[in-house]
Short mmCIF file of C-alpha atoms in Angstrom, two decimals:
data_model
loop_
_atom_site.label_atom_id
_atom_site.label_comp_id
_atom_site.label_asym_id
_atom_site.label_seq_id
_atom_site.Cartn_x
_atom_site.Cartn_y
_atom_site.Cartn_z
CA UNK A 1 19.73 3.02 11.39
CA UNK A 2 16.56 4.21 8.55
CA UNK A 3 14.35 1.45 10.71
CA UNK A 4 14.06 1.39 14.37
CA UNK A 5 10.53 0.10 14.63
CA UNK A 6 9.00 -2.44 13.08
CA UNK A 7 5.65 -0.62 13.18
CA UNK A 8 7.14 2.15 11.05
CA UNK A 9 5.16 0.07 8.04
CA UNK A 10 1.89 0.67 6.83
CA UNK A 11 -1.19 -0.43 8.23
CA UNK A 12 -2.15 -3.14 5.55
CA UNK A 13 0.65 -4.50 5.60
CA UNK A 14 -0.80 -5.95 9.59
CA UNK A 15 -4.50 -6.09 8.89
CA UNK A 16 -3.38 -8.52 5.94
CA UNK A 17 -0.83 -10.44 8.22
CA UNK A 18 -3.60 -10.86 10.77
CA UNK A 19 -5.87 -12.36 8.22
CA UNK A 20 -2.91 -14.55 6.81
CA UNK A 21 -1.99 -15.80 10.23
CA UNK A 22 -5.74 -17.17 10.39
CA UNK A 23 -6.93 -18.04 6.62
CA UNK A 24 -3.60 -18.90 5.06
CA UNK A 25 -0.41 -19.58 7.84
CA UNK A 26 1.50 -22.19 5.85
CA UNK A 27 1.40 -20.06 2.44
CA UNK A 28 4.75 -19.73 0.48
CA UNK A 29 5.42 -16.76 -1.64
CA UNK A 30 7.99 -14.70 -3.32
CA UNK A 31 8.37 -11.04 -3.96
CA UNK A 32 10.40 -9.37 -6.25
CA UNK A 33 11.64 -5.64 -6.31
CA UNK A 34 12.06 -3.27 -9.30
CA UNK A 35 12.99 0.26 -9.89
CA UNK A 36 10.98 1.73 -12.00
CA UNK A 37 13.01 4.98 -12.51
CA UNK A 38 15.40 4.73 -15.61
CA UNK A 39 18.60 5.00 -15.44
CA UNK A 40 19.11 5.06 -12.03
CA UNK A 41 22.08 2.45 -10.79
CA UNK A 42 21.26 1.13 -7.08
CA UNK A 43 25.00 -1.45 -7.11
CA UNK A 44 26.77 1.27 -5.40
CA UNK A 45 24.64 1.35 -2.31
CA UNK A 46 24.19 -2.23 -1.98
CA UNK A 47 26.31 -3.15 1.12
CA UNK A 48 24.39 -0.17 2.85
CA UNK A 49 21.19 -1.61 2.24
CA UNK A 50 21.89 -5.07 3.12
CA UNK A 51 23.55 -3.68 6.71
CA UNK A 52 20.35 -1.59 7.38
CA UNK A 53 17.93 -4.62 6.61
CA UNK A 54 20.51 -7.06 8.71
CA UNK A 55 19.52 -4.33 11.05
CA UNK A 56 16.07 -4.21 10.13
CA UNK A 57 16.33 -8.34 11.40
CA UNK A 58 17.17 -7.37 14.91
CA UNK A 59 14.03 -5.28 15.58
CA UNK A 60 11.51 -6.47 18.22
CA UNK A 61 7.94 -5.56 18.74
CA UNK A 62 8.42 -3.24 22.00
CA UNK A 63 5.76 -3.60 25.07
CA UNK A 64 3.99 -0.14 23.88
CA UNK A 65 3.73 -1.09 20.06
CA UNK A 66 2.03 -4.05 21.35
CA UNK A 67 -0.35 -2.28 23.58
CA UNK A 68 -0.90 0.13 20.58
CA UNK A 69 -1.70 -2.79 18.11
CA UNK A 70 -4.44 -4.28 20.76
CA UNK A 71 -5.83 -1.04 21.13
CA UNK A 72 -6.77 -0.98 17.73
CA UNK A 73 -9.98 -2.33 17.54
CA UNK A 74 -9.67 -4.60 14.34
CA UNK A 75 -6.38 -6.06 15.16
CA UNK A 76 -7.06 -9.52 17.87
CA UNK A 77 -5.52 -10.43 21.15
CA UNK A 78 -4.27 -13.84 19.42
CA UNK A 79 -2.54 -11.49 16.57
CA UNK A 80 -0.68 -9.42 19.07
CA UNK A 81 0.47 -12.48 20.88
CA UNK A 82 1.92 -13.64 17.74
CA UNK A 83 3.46 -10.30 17.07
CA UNK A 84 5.12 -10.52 20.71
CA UNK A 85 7.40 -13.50 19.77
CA UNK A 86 7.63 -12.00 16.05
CA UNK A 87 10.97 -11.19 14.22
CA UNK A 88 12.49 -10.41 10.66
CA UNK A 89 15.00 -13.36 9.16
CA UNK A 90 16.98 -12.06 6.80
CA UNK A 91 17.42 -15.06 5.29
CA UNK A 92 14.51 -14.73 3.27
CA UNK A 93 16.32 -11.99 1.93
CA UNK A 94 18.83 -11.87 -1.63
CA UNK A 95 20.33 -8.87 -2.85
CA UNK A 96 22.19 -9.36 -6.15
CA UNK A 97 24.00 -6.68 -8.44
CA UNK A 98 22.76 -6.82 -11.98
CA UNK A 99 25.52 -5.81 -14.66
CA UNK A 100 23.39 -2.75 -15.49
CA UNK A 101 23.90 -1.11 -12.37
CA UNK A 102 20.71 -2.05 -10.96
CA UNK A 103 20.28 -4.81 -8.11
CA UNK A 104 17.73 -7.67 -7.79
CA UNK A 105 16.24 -7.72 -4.18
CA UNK A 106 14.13 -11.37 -3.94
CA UNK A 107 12.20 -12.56 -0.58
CA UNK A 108 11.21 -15.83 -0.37
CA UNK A 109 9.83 -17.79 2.68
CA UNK A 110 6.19 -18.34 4.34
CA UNK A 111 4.04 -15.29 3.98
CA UNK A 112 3.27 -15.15 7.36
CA UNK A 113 7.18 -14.41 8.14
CA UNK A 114 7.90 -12.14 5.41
CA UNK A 115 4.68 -9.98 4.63
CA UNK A 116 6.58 -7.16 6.95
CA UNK A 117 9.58 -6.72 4.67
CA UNK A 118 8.08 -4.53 1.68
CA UNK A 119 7.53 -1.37 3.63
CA UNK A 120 10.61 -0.41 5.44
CA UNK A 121 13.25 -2.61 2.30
CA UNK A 122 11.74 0.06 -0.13
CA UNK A 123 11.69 3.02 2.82
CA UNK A 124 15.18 1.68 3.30
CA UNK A 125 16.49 1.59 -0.32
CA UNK A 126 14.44 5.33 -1.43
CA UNK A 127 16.72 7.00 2.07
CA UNK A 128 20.11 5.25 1.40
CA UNK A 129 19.84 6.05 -2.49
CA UNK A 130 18.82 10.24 -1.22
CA UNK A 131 21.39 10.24 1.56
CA UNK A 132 24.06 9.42 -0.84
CA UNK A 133 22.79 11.57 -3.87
CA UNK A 134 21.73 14.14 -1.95
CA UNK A 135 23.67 14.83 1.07
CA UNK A 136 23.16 17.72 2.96
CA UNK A 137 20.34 18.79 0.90
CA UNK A 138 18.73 21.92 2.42
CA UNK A 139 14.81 21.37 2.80
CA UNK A 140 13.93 24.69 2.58
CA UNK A 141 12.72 24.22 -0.67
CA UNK A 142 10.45 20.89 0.35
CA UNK A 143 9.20 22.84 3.36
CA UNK A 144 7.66 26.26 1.03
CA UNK A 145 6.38 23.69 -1.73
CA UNK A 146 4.65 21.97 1.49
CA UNK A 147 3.46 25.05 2.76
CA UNK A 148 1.85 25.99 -0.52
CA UNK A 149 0.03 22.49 -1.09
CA UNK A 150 -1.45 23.07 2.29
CA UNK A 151 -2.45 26.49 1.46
CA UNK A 152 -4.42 25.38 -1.44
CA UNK A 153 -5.97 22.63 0.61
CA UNK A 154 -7.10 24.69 3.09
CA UNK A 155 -8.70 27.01 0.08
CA UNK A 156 -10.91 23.58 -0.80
CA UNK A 157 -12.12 22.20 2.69
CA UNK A 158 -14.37 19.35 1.21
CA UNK A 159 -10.80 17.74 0.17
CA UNK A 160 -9.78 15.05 2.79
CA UNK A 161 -6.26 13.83 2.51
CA UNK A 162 -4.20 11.07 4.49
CA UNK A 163 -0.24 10.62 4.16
CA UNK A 164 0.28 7.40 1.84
CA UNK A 165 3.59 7.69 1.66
CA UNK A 166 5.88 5.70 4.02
CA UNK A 167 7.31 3.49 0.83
CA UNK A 168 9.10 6.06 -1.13
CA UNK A 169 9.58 8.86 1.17
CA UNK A 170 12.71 11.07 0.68
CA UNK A 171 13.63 9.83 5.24
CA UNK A 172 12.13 8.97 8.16
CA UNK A 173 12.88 12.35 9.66
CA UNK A 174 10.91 14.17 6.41
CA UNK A 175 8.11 12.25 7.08
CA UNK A 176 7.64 13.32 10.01
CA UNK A 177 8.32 16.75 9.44
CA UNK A 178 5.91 16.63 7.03
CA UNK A 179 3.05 15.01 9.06
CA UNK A 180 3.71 17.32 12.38
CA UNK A 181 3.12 20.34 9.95
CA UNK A 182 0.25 19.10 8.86
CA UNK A 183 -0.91 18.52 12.18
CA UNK A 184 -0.44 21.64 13.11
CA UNK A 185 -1.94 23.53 10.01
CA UNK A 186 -5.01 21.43 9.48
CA UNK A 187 -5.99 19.75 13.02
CA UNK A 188 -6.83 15.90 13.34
CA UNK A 189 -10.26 16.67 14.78
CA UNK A 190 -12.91 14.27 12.81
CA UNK A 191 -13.74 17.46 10.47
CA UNK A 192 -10.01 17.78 9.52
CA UNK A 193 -8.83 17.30 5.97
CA UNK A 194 -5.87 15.44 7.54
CA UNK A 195 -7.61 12.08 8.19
CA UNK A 196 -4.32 10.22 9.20
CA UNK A 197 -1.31 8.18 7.80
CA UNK A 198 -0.67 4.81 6.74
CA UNK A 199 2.35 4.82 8.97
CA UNK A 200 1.31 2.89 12.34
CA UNK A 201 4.21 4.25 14.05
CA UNK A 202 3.81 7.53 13.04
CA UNK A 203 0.13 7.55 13.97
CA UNK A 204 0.99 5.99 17.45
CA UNK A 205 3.71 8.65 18.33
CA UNK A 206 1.64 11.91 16.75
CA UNK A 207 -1.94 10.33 17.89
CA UNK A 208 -2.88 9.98 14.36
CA UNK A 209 -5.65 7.98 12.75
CA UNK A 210 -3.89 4.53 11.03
CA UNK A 211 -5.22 3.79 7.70
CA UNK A 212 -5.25 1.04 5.72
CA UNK A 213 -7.04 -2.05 4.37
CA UNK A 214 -5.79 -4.53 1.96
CA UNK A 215 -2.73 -4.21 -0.79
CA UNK A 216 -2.65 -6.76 -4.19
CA UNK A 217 -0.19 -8.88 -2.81
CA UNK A 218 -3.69 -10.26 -0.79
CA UNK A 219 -5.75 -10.80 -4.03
CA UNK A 220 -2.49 -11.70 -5.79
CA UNK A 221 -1.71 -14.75 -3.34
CA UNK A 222 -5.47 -15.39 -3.58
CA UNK A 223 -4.93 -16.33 -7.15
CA UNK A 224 -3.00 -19.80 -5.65
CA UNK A 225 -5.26 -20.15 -2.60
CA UNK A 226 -8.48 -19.78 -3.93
CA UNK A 227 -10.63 -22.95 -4.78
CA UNK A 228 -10.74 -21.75 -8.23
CA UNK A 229 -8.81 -18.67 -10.62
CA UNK A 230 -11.57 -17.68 -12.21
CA UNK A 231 -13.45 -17.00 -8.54
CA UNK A 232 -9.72 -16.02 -6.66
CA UNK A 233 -11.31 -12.08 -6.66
CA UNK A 234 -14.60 -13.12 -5.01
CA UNK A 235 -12.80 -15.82 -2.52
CA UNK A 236 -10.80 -12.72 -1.41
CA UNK A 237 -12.87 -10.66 -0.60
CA UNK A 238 -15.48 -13.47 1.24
CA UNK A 239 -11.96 -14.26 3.47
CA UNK A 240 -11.84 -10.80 4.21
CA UNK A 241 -15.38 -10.17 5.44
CA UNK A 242 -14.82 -13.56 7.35
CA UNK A 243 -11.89 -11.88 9.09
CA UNK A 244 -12.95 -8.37 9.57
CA UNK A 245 -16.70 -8.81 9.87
CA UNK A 246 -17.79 -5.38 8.57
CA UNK A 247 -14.38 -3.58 9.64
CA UNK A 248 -11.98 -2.31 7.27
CA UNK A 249 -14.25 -2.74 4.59
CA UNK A 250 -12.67 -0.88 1.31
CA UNK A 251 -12.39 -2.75 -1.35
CA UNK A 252 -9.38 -2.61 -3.71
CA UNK A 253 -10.36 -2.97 -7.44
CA UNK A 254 -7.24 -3.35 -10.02
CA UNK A 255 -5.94 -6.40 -9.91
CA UNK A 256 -7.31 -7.30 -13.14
CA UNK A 257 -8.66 -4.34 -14.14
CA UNK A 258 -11.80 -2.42 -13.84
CA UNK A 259 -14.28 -4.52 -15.67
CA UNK A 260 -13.03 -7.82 -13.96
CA UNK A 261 -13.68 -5.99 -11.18
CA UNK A 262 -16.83 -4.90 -11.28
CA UNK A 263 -18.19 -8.24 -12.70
CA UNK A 264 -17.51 -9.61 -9.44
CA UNK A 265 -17.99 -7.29 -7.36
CA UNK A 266 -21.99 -7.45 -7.15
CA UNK A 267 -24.86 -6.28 -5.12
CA UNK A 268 -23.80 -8.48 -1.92
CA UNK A 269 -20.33 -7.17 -2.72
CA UNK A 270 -21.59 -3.44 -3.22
CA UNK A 271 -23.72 -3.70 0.27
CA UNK A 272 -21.25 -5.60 2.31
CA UNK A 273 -17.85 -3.16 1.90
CA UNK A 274 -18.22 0.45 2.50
CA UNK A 275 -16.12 1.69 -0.63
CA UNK A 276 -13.29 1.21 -3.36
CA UNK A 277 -9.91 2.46 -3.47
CA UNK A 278 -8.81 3.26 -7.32
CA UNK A 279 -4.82 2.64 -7.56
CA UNK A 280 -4.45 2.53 -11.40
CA UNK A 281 -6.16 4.15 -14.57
CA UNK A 282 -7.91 7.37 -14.97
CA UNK A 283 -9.88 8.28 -12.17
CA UNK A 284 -12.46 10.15 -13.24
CA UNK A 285 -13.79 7.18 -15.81
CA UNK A 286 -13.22 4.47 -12.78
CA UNK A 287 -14.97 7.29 -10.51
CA UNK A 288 -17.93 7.37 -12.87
CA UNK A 289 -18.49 3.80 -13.64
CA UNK A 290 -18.24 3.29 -9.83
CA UNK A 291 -21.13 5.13 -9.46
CA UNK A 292 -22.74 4.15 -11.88
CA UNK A 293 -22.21 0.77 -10.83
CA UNK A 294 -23.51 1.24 -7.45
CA UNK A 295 -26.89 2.59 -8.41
CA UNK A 296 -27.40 -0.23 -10.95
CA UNK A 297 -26.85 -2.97 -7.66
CA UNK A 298 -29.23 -0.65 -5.30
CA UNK A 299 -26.64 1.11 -3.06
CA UNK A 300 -27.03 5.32 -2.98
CA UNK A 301 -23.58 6.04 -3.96
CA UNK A 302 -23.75 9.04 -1.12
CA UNK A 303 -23.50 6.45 1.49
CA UNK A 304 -20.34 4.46 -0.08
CA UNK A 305 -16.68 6.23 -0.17
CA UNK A 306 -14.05 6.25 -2.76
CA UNK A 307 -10.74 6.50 -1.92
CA UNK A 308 -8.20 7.67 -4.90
CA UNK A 309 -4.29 6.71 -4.30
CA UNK A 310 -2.71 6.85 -7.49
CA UNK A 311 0.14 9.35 -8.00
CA UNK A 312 -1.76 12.17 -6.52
CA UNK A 313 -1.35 15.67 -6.08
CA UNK A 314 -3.08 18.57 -4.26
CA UNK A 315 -4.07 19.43 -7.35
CA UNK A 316 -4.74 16.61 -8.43
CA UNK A 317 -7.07 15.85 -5.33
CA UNK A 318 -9.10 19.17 -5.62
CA UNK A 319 -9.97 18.30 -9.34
CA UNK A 320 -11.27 15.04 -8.90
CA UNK A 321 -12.79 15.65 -5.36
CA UNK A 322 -14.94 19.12 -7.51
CA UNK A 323 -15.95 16.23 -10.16
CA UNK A 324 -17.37 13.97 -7.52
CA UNK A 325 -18.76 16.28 -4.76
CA UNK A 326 -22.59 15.61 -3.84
CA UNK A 327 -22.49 12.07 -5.83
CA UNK A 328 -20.28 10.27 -3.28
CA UNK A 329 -18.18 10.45 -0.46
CA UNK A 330 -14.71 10.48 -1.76
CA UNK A 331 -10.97 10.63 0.35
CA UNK A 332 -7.38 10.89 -1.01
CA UNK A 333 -3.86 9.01 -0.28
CA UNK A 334 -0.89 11.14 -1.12
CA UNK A 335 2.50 8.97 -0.73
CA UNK A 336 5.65 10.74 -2.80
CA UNK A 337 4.18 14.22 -3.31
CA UNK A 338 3.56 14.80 0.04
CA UNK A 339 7.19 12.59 1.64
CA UNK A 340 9.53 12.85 -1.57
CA UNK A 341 9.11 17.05 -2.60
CA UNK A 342 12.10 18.23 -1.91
CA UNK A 343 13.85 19.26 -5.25
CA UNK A 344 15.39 15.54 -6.86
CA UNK A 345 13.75 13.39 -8.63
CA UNK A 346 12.11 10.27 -6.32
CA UNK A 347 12.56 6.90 -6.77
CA UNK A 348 9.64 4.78 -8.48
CA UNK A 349 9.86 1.43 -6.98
CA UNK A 350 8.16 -1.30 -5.85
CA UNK A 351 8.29 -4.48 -4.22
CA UNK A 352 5.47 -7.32 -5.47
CA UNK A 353 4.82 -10.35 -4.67
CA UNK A 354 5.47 -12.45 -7.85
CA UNK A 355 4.54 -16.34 -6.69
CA UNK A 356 2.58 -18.18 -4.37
CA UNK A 357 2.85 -21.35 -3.00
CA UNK A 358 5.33 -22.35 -6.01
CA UNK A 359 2.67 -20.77 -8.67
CA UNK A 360 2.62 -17.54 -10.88
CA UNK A 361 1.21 -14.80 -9.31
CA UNK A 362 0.16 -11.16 -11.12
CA UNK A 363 -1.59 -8.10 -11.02
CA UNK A 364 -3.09 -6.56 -14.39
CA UNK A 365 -2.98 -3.09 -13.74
CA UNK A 366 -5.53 -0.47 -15.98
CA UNK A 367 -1.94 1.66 -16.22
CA UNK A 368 0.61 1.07 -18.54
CA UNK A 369 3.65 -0.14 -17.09
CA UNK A 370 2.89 -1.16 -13.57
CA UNK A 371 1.71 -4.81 -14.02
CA UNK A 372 4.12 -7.13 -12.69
CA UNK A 373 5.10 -10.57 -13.49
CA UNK A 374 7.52 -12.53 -14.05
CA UNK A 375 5.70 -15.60 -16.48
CA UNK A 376 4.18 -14.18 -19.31
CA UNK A 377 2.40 -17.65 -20.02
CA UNK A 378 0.34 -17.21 -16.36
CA UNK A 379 0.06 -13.27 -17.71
CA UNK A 380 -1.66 -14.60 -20.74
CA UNK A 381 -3.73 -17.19 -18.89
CA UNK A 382 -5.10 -15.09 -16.78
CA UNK A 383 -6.32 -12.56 -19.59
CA UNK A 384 -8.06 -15.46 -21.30
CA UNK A 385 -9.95 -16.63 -17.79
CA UNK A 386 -11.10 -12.89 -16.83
CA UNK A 387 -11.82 -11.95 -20.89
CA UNK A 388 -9.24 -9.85 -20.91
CA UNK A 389 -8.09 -7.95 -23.80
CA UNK A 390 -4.88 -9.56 -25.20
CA UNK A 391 -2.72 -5.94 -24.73
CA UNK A 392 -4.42 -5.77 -20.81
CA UNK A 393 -0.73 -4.83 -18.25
#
């Protein structure tokens, strides 16, 4: 069984339950999945992954995980006595085999029942497709190329990195391999550069920081919900200060792209939140206009943090982290370099949400190739209401 807790998910994935069970509890949405990896033919393996997410369906919220969730001290009582009667339906669930070799994974049902699947369907599909590709696969070579990222960490000690990488990882038992040797190399003190993971039941069993906000599929489904598309970014982000009231306050900025972004996110905007996670496009442009953008709405950009999440490396981290230093405060969210190292090729896929409440739902990403959507009318509506240009993804 890949899943035998239903808090091995990431963090978001609650803190935007919780605010769906109070702003939104009758919403209807769907999600669709897609591998983004060519070639690669998932019809083989699809019995296995419907049995482990008919498993997946049996899973209760255990007395501990419970205590855990109220201890955190965003999540409310109300939220955990919801999650103590909570369970997965699989029949919100399709899997279909495409004649390409590929398979069509839809979930449909109310948002509040069906927000939990993304996590642990695409943990669940990434470990059944390695397991069978690469079985007995000796992780001696994942375990030197993870000794040498943290060496070169440890060379740059301004770099602070979290584990982002629950969705794609190569199992369940690498993960936490990989987390327990990070543990143990850097500390989780408050000056570590190991600030936590995303995983909630990895950070309840290793007494690791959770971290986490909000994900698109919350501005996405704003998009229906909102009083108005043009103002669906803004209403989002107003529901979420309603809910959180200064907590979790990290804005995420790519839904339609940079400039949409930053043309509503405005001084009460810049004041209110206490940073911006980047999750498409180049960073060091977005990191600059950020900036930029703060100073010219009255906020020192010293006292705001920006989080970077997209495809990163060590590397990776250490060069944007030098280009920022003494301008902001800036953190990192490795997911497949850190959990998927270990000699094959990962799997690029995703799971998006794709409608809400019966209506087109998209995200407009500022890199090529990971907007979704399924109605390319909606697509091109929505470029024309945020003055989008007519190639914007």
């Amino acid at each position: 069984m890949i899943i035998s807790s239903l808090l091995d998910t990431d963090l978001y994935k609650f803190t935007m339950m919780q605010a769906v069970l109070h702003q939104f509890p009758g919403a209807q949405v769907e999600y669709k999945f897609k591998c983004r990896s060519a070639g690669v033919q998932l019809t083989p393996y699809l019995d296995e992954i419907r049995d482990e997410i008919v498993q997946l369906c049996q899973l209760r919220f255990r007395e501990d995980e419970l205590d855990y969730m109220r201890s955190l001290r965003f999540i409310s009582s109300d939220f955990v006595d919801f999650l103590a009667l909570f369970k997965l339906n699989d029949k919100y669930v399709t899997l279909t085999p495409l004649d390409n070799g590929e398979i069509d994974i839809r979930i449909r049902g109310p948002w509040l029942h069906t927000i939990l699947f993304e996590i642990p369907i695409l943990a669940i599909v990434s470990e059944v497709y390695t397991r069978n590709t690469s079985p007995g696969l000796d992780w001696s070579e994942g375990r030197q190329r993870l000794q040498d990222k943290l060496d070169l960490l440890q060379q740059h000690p301004g770099v602070k990195v979290a584990d982002y990488g629950t969705r794609r990882r190569f199992s369940g038992a690498w993960q936490r391999e990989v987390l327990e040797t990070m543990q143990a190399r850097l500390g989780t003190d408050s000056d570590s550069q190991f600030t936590g993971s995303s995983n909630v039941m990895y950070a309840k069993e290793l007494h690791l920081r959770p971290m986490g906000t909000m994900a698109h599929e919350y501005l996405q489904a704003c998009q229906a919900l909102g009083p108005r598309l043009r103002d669906s970014q803004k209403f989002a982000f107003e529901k979420w200060a309603q809910e959180y009231r200064g907590d979790l306050g990290i804005a995420l900025s790519d839904v339609y792209g940079m400039q949409a972004f930053l043309n509503d996110f405005d001084m009460y905007f810049c004041k209110l939140f206490d940073g911006v996670r980047h999750d498409s496009g180049d960073p060091f442009t977005w990191g600059e206009r950020m900036i930029a953008h703060y100073a010219a709405n009255r906020c020192d950009p010293l006292t705001k943090l920006l989080i970077f999440s997209d495809g990163l490396t060590i590397p990776r981290c250490i060069e944007i982290h030098d280009r920022f230093a003494g301008r902001c405060q800036t953190a990192f969210g490795v997911g497949t370099n850190l959990m998927n190292d270990l000699g094959p090729a990962p799997l690029q896929i995703v799971l998006k949400m794709v409608r809400c409440n019966d209506q087109p739902v998209a995200k407009i990403s500022d890199t090529p190739g990971k907007t979704m959507v399924e109605d390319e009318g909606y697509l091109t509506y929505l470029r024309q209401v945020f003055n989008l240009p007519a190639d914007a993804r």
